[in-house]
């Protein structure tokens, strides 16, 4: 009895309440996004909002089951879960159903399972299991290589589908490695490479290389670099020039045509409001038309007349902006920020390295999804097609995020007990 009472009081119920609030908001906005007057009921199973109700109920049951598990069982199961999801990612390449150009779903009767969603929490689990090992130091090349391999394997398999959006989500786990001791220079280098990629698309590459050479020479003189510094600067310059020359190959041979069009539209290289820029343009119209307080529940014209594609999945935030306005949008964003704050607090108060690493993995993935999803609906980032956690329509997405979050809640509830 005492153990049960202790468990009850140790669970972070505030985080659970935020989770339930986001799921409820998602359910109502899916109802508004695809509302059918012939099926007005929120629990009509012939509609997406009726199906989402079932997904939410099953997700709550799933989360409750996770809270009843032994924490040591979760840690021990990490390799098995990871291998299982990797195998599913291989299976989907063979028997998967192609939807929207991505072979990412395994058909199971009337339901479709998306293994890439479940690969997120399984990768976090195995990464936490590895980095919490006794002799593992992320500053050592061998440990870094192993951690990078754990992240890279599902990324490679998902890229083969090809699903660029889900692939990029795994890049957010670099923040986990940074928290565990990875040099901040890796983050700086990653940021510089992204900047070089964008600049290479906007400007003549020869001019860009010339500017880099001038800046490098100026830095060498102003900083009075010695031999070691000059070698490092020269190495960085050579790598940068090689990367700039490789941009054209990457852009023309790796990215899909629709992805290139979206990047061109975002950077202003091309303007095509009836083609690549249509989704984002309609999305911004919908969100802007909501003004301060919104048009009201089920009153969104952009939503009601389906001007915004994928309005119950990737572009669900448009419904929030149009029907609930700026005020409603701030509430949703505020709930996500509060959730992320709770997750980081939980991660930092763990006695177990496994739980801490896993907690930062959860924070990284949810943060990436929220920033990119909302960013693409208002035209700040390219459209890469990833859901808004707990709000977008879909069983695989909701279940995977539920498992991702509730494993952390379970680990946190046991933080004063045994150390994993």
CSV table of C-alpha atoms in Angstrom, one decimal:
chain,number,residue,atom,x,y,z
A,1,UNK,CA,0.0,0.0,0.0
A,2,UNK,CA,2.8,2.4,0.9
A,3,UNK,CA,4.5,1.7,-2.4
A,4,UNK,CA,1.3,2.4,-4.3
A,5,UNK,CA,0.9,5.7,-2.4
A,6,UNK,CA,4.5,6.6,-3.0
A,7,UNK,CA,4.1,5.9,-6.7
A,8,UNK,CA,1.0,8.0,-7.0
A,9,UNK,CA,2.6,11.1,-5.4
A,10,UNK,CA,5.9,10.7,-7.3
A,11,UNK,CA,4.2,10.8,-10.8
A,12,UNK,CA,4.5,14.2,-12.4
A,13,UNK,CA,0.8,14.7,-12.8
A,14,UNK,CA,1.3,18.3,-14.0
A,15,UNK,CA,3.0,16.9,-17.1
A,16,UNK,CA,0.2,14.3,-17.5
A,17,UNK,CA,-2.3,17.1,-17.4
A,18,UNK,CA,-0.4,19.1,-20.1
A,19,UNK,CA,-0.4,16.0,-22.2
A,20,UNK,CA,-4.2,15.5,-21.8
A,21,UNK,CA,-4.8,19.1,-22.6
A,22,UNK,CA,-2.8,19.0,-25.9
A,23,UNK,CA,-4.5,15.7,-26.9
A,24,UNK,CA,-8.0,17.3,-26.3
A,25,UNK,CA,-7.0,20.5,-28.2
A,26,UNK,CA,-5.8,18.3,-31.0
A,27,UNK,CA,-9.1,16.3,-31.1
A,28,UNK,CA,-11.3,19.4,-31.3
A,29,UNK,CA,-9.1,21.0,-33.9
A,30,UNK,CA,-9.2,17.8,-36.1
A,31,UNK,CA,-13.0,17.9,-35.7
A,32,UNK,CA,-12.9,21.5,-37.0
A,33,UNK,CA,-10.4,20.9,-39.7
A,34,UNK,CA,-12.4,18.0,-41.4
A,35,UNK,CA,-15.9,18.7,-40.1
A,36,UNK,CA,-18.6,16.9,-42.0
A,37,UNK,CA,-22.2,18.2,-41.4
A,38,UNK,CA,-23.5,14.7,-42.1
A,39,UNK,CA,-21.4,13.3,-39.3
A,40,UNK,CA,-21.4,16.0,-36.6
A,41,UNK,CA,-20.6,13.8,-33.6
A,42,UNK,CA,-17.1,14.0,-32.2
A,43,UNK,CA,-17.0,10.3,-31.7
A,44,UNK,CA,-18.4,9.2,-35.1
A,45,UNK,CA,-16.0,6.4,-36.1
A,46,UNK,CA,-16.7,7.0,-39.8
A,47,UNK,CA,-14.7,10.3,-39.5
A,48,UNK,CA,-11.1,11.2,-38.7
A,49,UNK,CA,-12.1,12.9,-35.5
A,50,UNK,CA,-14.0,9.8,-34.4
A,51,UNK,CA,-10.9,7.7,-35.1
A,52,UNK,CA,-8.7,10.2,-33.3
A,53,UNK,CA,-11.0,9.8,-30.2
A,54,UNK,CA,-10.2,6.0,-30.3
A,55,UNK,CA,-6.5,6.8,-30.8
A,56,UNK,CA,-6.5,9.1,-27.7
A,57,UNK,CA,-8.3,6.6,-25.5
A,58,UNK,CA,-5.9,3.8,-26.5
A,59,UNK,CA,-2.9,6.2,-26.0
A,60,UNK,CA,-4.1,7.0,-22.5
A,61,UNK,CA,-4.4,3.3,-21.8
A,62,UNK,CA,-0.9,2.7,-23.3
A,63,UNK,CA,0.5,5.5,-21.1
A,64,UNK,CA,-1.1,4.0,-18.0
A,65,UNK,CA,0.4,0.6,-18.7
A,66,UNK,CA,3.8,2.2,-19.1
A,67,UNK,CA,3.4,3.8,-15.6
A,68,UNK,CA,2.8,0.3,-14.2
A,69,UNK,CA,6.1,-1.2,-15.6
A,70,UNK,CA,9.3,-1.6,-13.7
A,71,UNK,CA,11.9,1.0,-14.6
A,72,UNK,CA,14.6,-1.6,-14.8
A,73,UNK,CA,12.5,-3.5,-17.3
A,74,UNK,CA,12.4,-0.4,-19.5
A,75,UNK,CA,16.2,-0.1,-19.5
A,76,UNK,CA,16.7,-3.8,-20.2
A,77,UNK,CA,14.3,-3.8,-23.0
A,78,UNK,CA,16.0,-0.9,-24.9
A,79,UNK,CA,18.1,-3.1,-27.3
A,80,UNK,CA,15.1,-5.3,-28.1
A,81,UNK,CA,12.9,-2.3,-28.9
A,82,UNK,CA,15.6,-0.7,-31.1
A,83,UNK,CA,16.3,-3.9,-33.1
A,84,UNK,CA,12.5,-4.5,-33.5
A,85,UNK,CA,12.0,-1.0,-34.9
A,86,UNK,CA,15.0,-1.3,-37.2
A,87,UNK,CA,13.6,-4.6,-38.6
A,88,UNK,CA,10.2,-2.9,-39.1
A,89,UNK,CA,12.0,-0.1,-41.0
A,90,UNK,CA,13.5,-2.7,-43.3
A,91,UNK,CA,10.2,-4.5,-43.7
A,92,UNK,CA,8.4,-1.3,-44.7
A,93,UNK,CA,10.9,-0.9,-47.6
A,94,UNK,CA,9.7,-4.2,-49.0
A,95,UNK,CA,6.0,-4.4,-48.2
A,96,UNK,CA,5.2,-0.8,-47.2
A,97,UNK,CA,2.4,1.2,-48.7
A,98,UNK,CA,3.3,4.3,-50.7
A,99,UNK,CA,1.4,7.4,-49.6
A,100,UNK,CA,2.3,10.8,-50.9
A,101,UNK,CA,5.6,9.6,-52.4
A,102,UNK,CA,6.8,7.9,-49.2
A,103,UNK,CA,6.9,4.2,-48.7
A,104,UNK,CA,6.6,4.6,-44.9
A,105,UNK,CA,3.5,2.6,-43.9
A,106,UNK,CA,2.8,-1.0,-43.2
A,107,UNK,CA,-0.8,-1.8,-44.0
A,108,UNK,CA,-2.7,-3.7,-41.2
A,109,UNK,CA,-6.2,-4.1,-42.4
A,110,UNK,CA,-7.9,-0.6,-42.3
A,111,UNK,CA,-5.0,0.7,-40.2
A,112,UNK,CA,-1.5,1.8,-41.3
A,113,UNK,CA,1.5,1.5,-39.0
A,114,UNK,CA,4.4,4.0,-39.5
A,115,UNK,CA,7.6,2.4,-38.0
A,116,UNK,CA,9.5,5.7,-38.4
A,117,UNK,CA,7.4,7.2,-35.6
A,118,UNK,CA,8.3,4.4,-33.2
A,119,UNK,CA,12.0,4.6,-34.1
A,120,UNK,CA,12.2,7.9,-32.3
A,121,UNK,CA,11.6,6.6,-28.8
A,122,UNK,CA,13.5,3.3,-29.5
A,123,UNK,CA,16.6,5.3,-30.6
A,124,UNK,CA,16.3,7.5,-27.5
A,125,UNK,CA,16.2,4.4,-25.3
A,126,UNK,CA,19.2,2.7,-26.8
A,127,UNK,CA,21.2,6.0,-26.9
A,128,UNK,CA,20.4,6.5,-23.2
A,129,UNK,CA,21.4,2.8,-22.5
A,130,UNK,CA,24.7,3.2,-24.3
A,131,UNK,CA,25.7,6.7,-23.0
A,132,UNK,CA,24.9,5.7,-19.4
A,133,UNK,CA,27.5,2.9,-19.6
A,134,UNK,CA,30.4,2.9,-17.1
A,135,UNK,CA,33.3,3.3,-19.5
A,136,UNK,CA,31.5,5.5,-22.1
A,137,UNK,CA,32.8,9.0,-22.6
A,138,UNK,CA,31.3,11.0,-25.5
A,139,UNK,CA,34.5,13.0,-25.8
A,140,UNK,CA,36.3,9.9,-26.9
A,141,UNK,CA,36.1,9.1,-30.6
A,142,UNK,CA,35.1,5.5,-30.1
A,143,UNK,CA,32.2,6.4,-27.9
A,144,UNK,CA,31.1,9.3,-30.2
A,145,UNK,CA,31.2,7.0,-33.2
A,146,UNK,CA,29.1,4.4,-31.5
A,147,UNK,CA,26.5,7.0,-30.4
A,148,UNK,CA,26.4,8.5,-33.9
A,149,UNK,CA,25.9,5.0,-35.3
A,150,UNK,CA,22.9,4.4,-33.1
A,151,UNK,CA,21.3,7.6,-34.4
A,152,UNK,CA,22.4,7.1,-38.0
A,153,UNK,CA,21.1,3.6,-38.7
A,154,UNK,CA,17.3,4.5,-38.4
A,155,UNK,CA,18.0,7.8,-40.2
A,156,UNK,CA,19.5,5.9,-43.2
A,157,UNK,CA,16.6,3.5,-43.4
A,158,UNK,CA,14.0,6.3,-43.1
A,159,UNK,CA,15.8,8.3,-45.8
A,160,UNK,CA,15.4,5.3,-48.2
A,161,UNK,CA,11.6,5.5,-47.9
A,162,UNK,CA,12.3,8.4,-48.7
A,163,UNK,CA,11.0,10.5,-45.7
A,164,UNK,CA,13.3,13.5,-45.3
A,165,UNK,CA,11.2,15.1,-42.6
A,166,UNK,CA,11.3,12.2,-40.2
A,167,UNK,CA,15.0,11.7,-41.1
A,168,UNK,CA,15.9,15.2,-40.0
A,169,UNK,CA,14.1,14.7,-36.6
A,170,UNK,CA,17.0,12.5,-35.5
A,171,UNK,CA,19.5,15.3,-36.1
A,172,UNK,CA,18.0,17.0,-33.0
A,173,UNK,CA,19.6,14.3,-30.8
A,174,UNK,CA,22.9,16.1,-31.2
A,175,UNK,CA,21.7,18.2,-28.3
A,176,UNK,CA,21.7,15.1,-26.1
A,177,UNK,CA,25.3,14.4,-27.1
A,178,UNK,CA,26.1,18.1,-26.3
A,179,UNK,CA,24.5,17.7,-22.8
A,180,UNK,CA,26.6,14.7,-22.2
A,181,UNK,CA,29.9,16.5,-22.9
A,182,UNK,CA,30.2,16.8,-26.7
A,183,UNK,CA,32.2,19.9,-27.7
A,184,UNK,CA,30.1,22.9,-28.6
A,185,UNK,CA,32.3,23.3,-31.7
A,186,UNK,CA,30.1,20.5,-33.3
A,187,UNK,CA,27.0,22.7,-32.9
A,188,UNK,CA,28.9,25.7,-34.3
A,189,UNK,CA,30.2,23.7,-37.3
A,190,UNK,CA,26.7,22.3,-37.9
A,191,UNK,CA,25.3,25.9,-37.9
A,192,UNK,CA,28.0,27.1,-40.2
A,193,UNK,CA,27.4,24.3,-42.7
A,194,UNK,CA,23.7,25.1,-42.8
A,195,UNK,CA,24.5,28.8,-43.4
A,196,UNK,CA,27.0,27.9,-46.2
A,197,UNK,CA,24.3,25.6,-47.8
A,198,UNK,CA,21.8,28.5,-47.9
A,199,UNK,CA,24.4,31.1,-49.0
A,200,UNK,CA,25.6,28.7,-51.8
A,201,UNK,CA,22.0,28.6,-53.1
A,202,UNK,CA,21.6,32.4,-53.0
A,203,UNK,CA,24.9,33.6,-54.3
A,204,UNK,CA,27.5,32.7,-56.9
A,205,UNK,CA,29.7,30.0,-55.5
A,206,UNK,CA,33.0,31.6,-56.7
A,207,UNK,CA,32.1,34.9,-55.1
A,208,UNK,CA,31.3,33.1,-51.9
A,209,UNK,CA,34.6,31.2,-51.9
A,210,UNK,CA,36.5,34.5,-52.6
A,211,UNK,CA,34.8,36.1,-49.5
A,212,UNK,CA,35.8,33.1,-47.3
A,213,UNK,CA,39.4,33.3,-48.5
A,214,UNK,CA,39.5,37.1,-47.7
A,215,UNK,CA,38.0,36.5,-44.3
A,216,UNK,CA,40.4,33.7,-43.5
A,217,UNK,CA,43.4,35.8,-44.4
A,218,UNK,CA,42.1,38.7,-42.4
A,219,UNK,CA,41.5,36.4,-39.4
A,220,UNK,CA,45.1,35.0,-39.7
A,221,UNK,CA,46.6,38.5,-39.6
A,222,UNK,CA,44.3,40.0,-36.9
A,223,UNK,CA,44.6,37.1,-34.6
A,224,UNK,CA,48.3,36.6,-35.3
A,225,UNK,CA,47.8,32.9,-35.6
A,226,UNK,CA,50.8,30.6,-35.2
A,227,UNK,CA,51.5,27.4,-37.1
A,228,UNK,CA,48.8,25.2,-35.4
A,229,UNK,CA,46.2,27.9,-35.8
A,230,UNK,CA,47.1,28.5,-39.4
A,231,UNK,CA,46.8,24.7,-40.1
A,232,UNK,CA,43.4,24.6,-38.4
A,233,UNK,CA,42.2,27.7,-40.3
A,234,UNK,CA,43.5,26.3,-43.6
A,235,UNK,CA,41.8,22.9,-42.9
A,236,UNK,CA,38.5,24.6,-42.2
A,237,UNK,CA,38.8,26.7,-45.3
A,238,UNK,CA,39.4,23.7,-47.5
A,239,UNK,CA,36.5,21.8,-46.0
A,240,UNK,CA,34.2,24.8,-46.5
A,241,UNK,CA,35.2,25.2,-50.1
A,242,UNK,CA,34.7,21.5,-50.7
A,243,UNK,CA,31.2,21.7,-49.1
A,244,UNK,CA,30.3,24.7,-51.2
A,245,UNK,CA,31.2,22.8,-54.4
A,246,UNK,CA,29.2,19.8,-53.2
A,247,UNK,CA,26.0,21.8,-52.6
A,248,UNK,CA,24.9,21.6,-56.3
A,249,UNK,CA,25.3,17.8,-56.2
A,250,UNK,CA,23.4,17.5,-53.0
A,251,UNK,CA,20.7,19.9,-54.1
A,252,UNK,CA,20.2,18.3,-57.6
A,253,UNK,CA,20.8,14.6,-56.8
A,254,UNK,CA,19.7,14.0,-53.2
A,255,UNK,CA,16.7,16.3,-52.7
A,256,UNK,CA,13.4,15.4,-54.3
A,257,UNK,CA,11.9,17.9,-56.8
A,258,UNK,CA,9.1,19.0,-54.5
A,259,UNK,CA,11.7,19.6,-51.7
A,260,UNK,CA,13.8,21.7,-53.9
A,261,UNK,CA,10.8,23.7,-55.0
A,262,UNK,CA,9.9,24.4,-51.3
A,263,UNK,CA,13.4,25.5,-50.5
A,264,UNK,CA,13.4,27.8,-53.6
A,265,UNK,CA,10.1,29.3,-52.5
A,266,UNK,CA,11.3,29.8,-48.9
A,267,UNK,CA,14.5,31.5,-50.0
A,268,UNK,CA,12.7,33.7,-52.5
A,269,UNK,CA,14.6,32.1,-55.5
A,270,UNK,CA,11.3,31.4,-57.1
A,271,UNK,CA,7.7,32.4,-56.4
A,272,UNK,CA,5.0,29.9,-57.3
A,273,UNK,CA,1.8,30.5,-55.2
A,274,UNK,CA,-0.1,28.0,-57.3
A,275,UNK,CA,2.6,25.3,-57.0
A,276,UNK,CA,5.3,24.8,-54.4
A,277,UNK,CA,4.2,27.9,-52.5
A,278,UNK,CA,0.5,27.1,-52.5
A,279,UNK,CA,0.4,25.2,-49.1
A,280,UNK,CA,2.3,27.8,-47.2
A,281,UNK,CA,0.5,30.8,-48.8
A,282,UNK,CA,-2.9,29.3,-47.9
A,283,UNK,CA,-1.6,28.4,-44.5
A,284,UNK,CA,-0.5,32.0,-43.8
A,285,UNK,CA,-3.8,33.3,-45.1
A,286,UNK,CA,-5.7,31.0,-42.7
A,287,UNK,CA,-3.6,31.9,-39.6
A,288,UNK,CA,-3.6,35.6,-40.4
A,289,UNK,CA,-7.4,35.7,-41.0
A,290,UNK,CA,-7.9,34.5,-37.4
A,291,UNK,CA,-6.6,37.9,-36.1
A,292,UNK,CA,-6.6,38.2,-32.3
A,293,UNK,CA,-9.5,36.0,-31.1
A,294,UNK,CA,-10.2,33.9,-34.1
A,295,UNK,CA,-13.3,33.3,-36.1
A,296,UNK,CA,-14.8,30.8,-33.7
A,297,UNK,CA,-15.1,27.0,-33.4
A,298,UNK,CA,-16.2,25.4,-36.8
A,299,UNK,CA,-16.2,28.9,-38.4
A,300,UNK,CA,-12.9,28.8,-40.2
A,301,UNK,CA,-13.6,29.4,-43.9
A,302,UNK,CA,-10.1,28.4,-45.1
A,303,UNK,CA,-10.4,25.3,-43.1
A,304,UNK,CA,-14.1,24.5,-43.9
A,305,UNK,CA,-13.5,24.8,-47.7
A,306,UNK,CA,-10.3,22.8,-47.6
A,307,UNK,CA,-8.0,25.6,-49.0
A,308,UNK,CA,-5.2,24.3,-46.9
A,309,UNK,CA,-4.0,20.8,-47.8
A,310,UNK,CA,-3.2,18.2,-45.0
A,311,UNK,CA,-5.1,20.5,-42.6
A,312,UNK,CA,-5.7,17.8,-40.0
A,313,UNK,CA,-2.1,16.5,-40.1
A,314,UNK,CA,0.9,18.6,-41.0
A,315,UNK,CA,-1.0,21.9,-41.2
A,316,UNK,CA,-3.3,21.4,-38.1
A,317,UNK,CA,-1.8,24.6,-36.6
A,318,UNK,CA,-3.7,26.6,-39.3
A,319,UNK,CA,-7.0,25.5,-37.8
A,320,UNK,CA,-5.8,26.7,-34.4
A,321,UNK,CA,-4.7,30.1,-35.8
A,322,UNK,CA,-7.9,30.6,-37.9
A,323,UNK,CA,-10.5,29.6,-35.4
A,324,UNK,CA,-8.8,30.5,-32.1
A,325,UNK,CA,-6.7,33.4,-33.3
A,326,UNK,CA,-3.5,34.8,-31.9
A,327,UNK,CA,-4.7,34.2,-28.4
A,328,UNK,CA,-5.4,30.5,-29.0
A,329,UNK,CA,-2.1,30.1,-30.8
A,330,UNK,CA,-0.2,31.5,-27.9
A,331,UNK,CA,-2.0,29.1,-25.5
A,332,UNK,CA,-1.0,26.1,-27.6
A,333,UNK,CA,2.6,27.3,-28.0
A,334,UNK,CA,2.7,28.1,-24.3
A,335,UNK,CA,1.5,24.6,-23.4
A,336,UNK,CA,4.3,23.2,-25.5
A,337,UNK,CA,6.9,25.4,-23.9
A,338,UNK,CA,5.6,24.5,-20.5
A,339,UNK,CA,5.8,20.8,-21.4
A,340,UNK,CA,9.4,21.2,-22.6
A,341,UNK,CA,10.3,23.0,-19.4
A,342,UNK,CA,8.8,20.2,-17.3
A,343,UNK,CA,10.7,17.6,-19.4
A,344,UNK,CA,14.0,19.4,-18.9
A,345,UNK,CA,13.3,19.8,-15.1
A,346,UNK,CA,12.6,16.1,-15.0
A,347,UNK,CA,15.8,15.2,-16.9
A,348,UNK,CA,18.0,17.4,-14.7
A,349,UNK,CA,16.7,16.0,-11.4
A,350,UNK,CA,17.4,12.3,-12.3
A,351,UNK,CA,19.9,10.4,-10.2
A,352,UNK,CA,20.3,7.9,-13.1
A,353,UNK,CA,22.4,8.8,-16.1
A,354,UNK,CA,20.1,6.6,-18.2
A,355,UNK,CA,17.0,8.6,-17.2
A,356,UNK,CA,18.8,12.0,-17.7
A,357,UNK,CA,20.0,11.1,-21.2
A,358,UNK,CA,16.6,9.7,-22.2
A,359,UNK,CA,14.9,12.9,-20.8
A,360,UNK,CA,17.0,15.1,-23.0
A,361,UNK,CA,16.2,12.9,-26.0
A,362,UNK,CA,12.5,13.4,-25.4
A,363,UNK,CA,13.0,17.2,-25.1
A,364,UNK,CA,15.0,17.3,-28.3
A,365,UNK,CA,12.6,15.4,-30.4
A,366,UNK,CA,9.5,17.2,-29.2
A,367,UNK,CA,11.2,20.6,-29.5
A,368,UNK,CA,12.2,19.8,-33.1
A,369,UNK,CA,8.7,18.7,-34.1
A,370,UNK,CA,7.1,21.8,-32.5
A,371,UNK,CA,9.5,24.4,-34.0
A,372,UNK,CA,9.6,22.9,-37.5
A,373,UNK,CA,5.8,22.1,-37.7
A,374,UNK,CA,4.7,25.6,-36.6
A,375,UNK,CA,7.6,27.2,-38.5
A,376,UNK,CA,6.5,25.7,-41.8
A,377,UNK,CA,2.9,26.7,-41.4
A,378,UNK,CA,4.0,30.4,-41.1
A,379,UNK,CA,6.7,30.2,-43.8
A,380,UNK,CA,9.8,30.3,-41.6
A,381,UNK,CA,11.1,26.9,-42.6
A,382,UNK,CA,10.6,24.6,-45.6
A,383,UNK,CA,7.6,22.2,-45.6
A,384,UNK,CA,9.1,18.8,-44.6
A,385,UNK,CA,5.9,17.1,-43.5
A,386,UNK,CA,6.2,16.2,-39.8
A,387,UNK,CA,3.2,16.2,-37.3
A,388,UNK,CA,2.6,18.5,-34.4
A,389,UNK,CA,3.0,16.3,-31.3
A,390,UNK,CA,-0.3,15.2,-29.7
A,391,UNK,CA,-2.4,17.5,-31.9
A,392,UNK,CA,-2.0,16.2,-35.5
A,393,UNK,CA,-4.3,13.4,-36.7
A,394,UNK,CA,-2.8,9.9,-36.7
A,395,UNK,CA,-2.5,6.9,-34.5
A,396,UNK,CA,1.2,6.0,-35.0
A,397,UNK,CA,2.2,9.6,-34.2
A,398,UNK,CA,0.1,9.9,-31.1
A,399,UNK,CA,1.1,6.5,-29.7
A,400,UNK,CA,4.8,7.0,-30.4
A,401,UNK,CA,4.8,10.5,-28.7
A,402,UNK,CA,2.8,9.0,-25.8
A,403,UNK,CA,5.3,6.2,-25.3
A,404,UNK,CA,8.2,8.7,-25.7
A,405,UNK,CA,6.8,10.9,-22.9
A,406,UNK,CA,5.3,8.4,-20.5
A,407,UNK,CA,8.5,6.4,-20.3
A,408,UNK,CA,10.2,9.5,-19.0
A,409,UNK,CA,7.3,10.1,-16.6
A,410,UNK,CA,7.7,6.6,-15.3
A,411,UNK,CA,11.5,6.9,-15.0
A,412,UNK,CA,11.0,10.2,-13.1
A,413,UNK,CA,8.5,8.7,-10.7
A,414,UNK,CA,11.2,6.2,-9.6
A,415,UNK,CA,14.0,8.8,-9.4
A,416,UNK,CA,14.2,8.4,-5.6
A,417,UNK,CA,14.4,4.6,-5.8
A,418,UNK,CA,17.0,2.4,-7.5
A,419,UNK,CA,19.5,3.9,-9.9
A,420,UNK,CA,19.5,2.3,-13.3
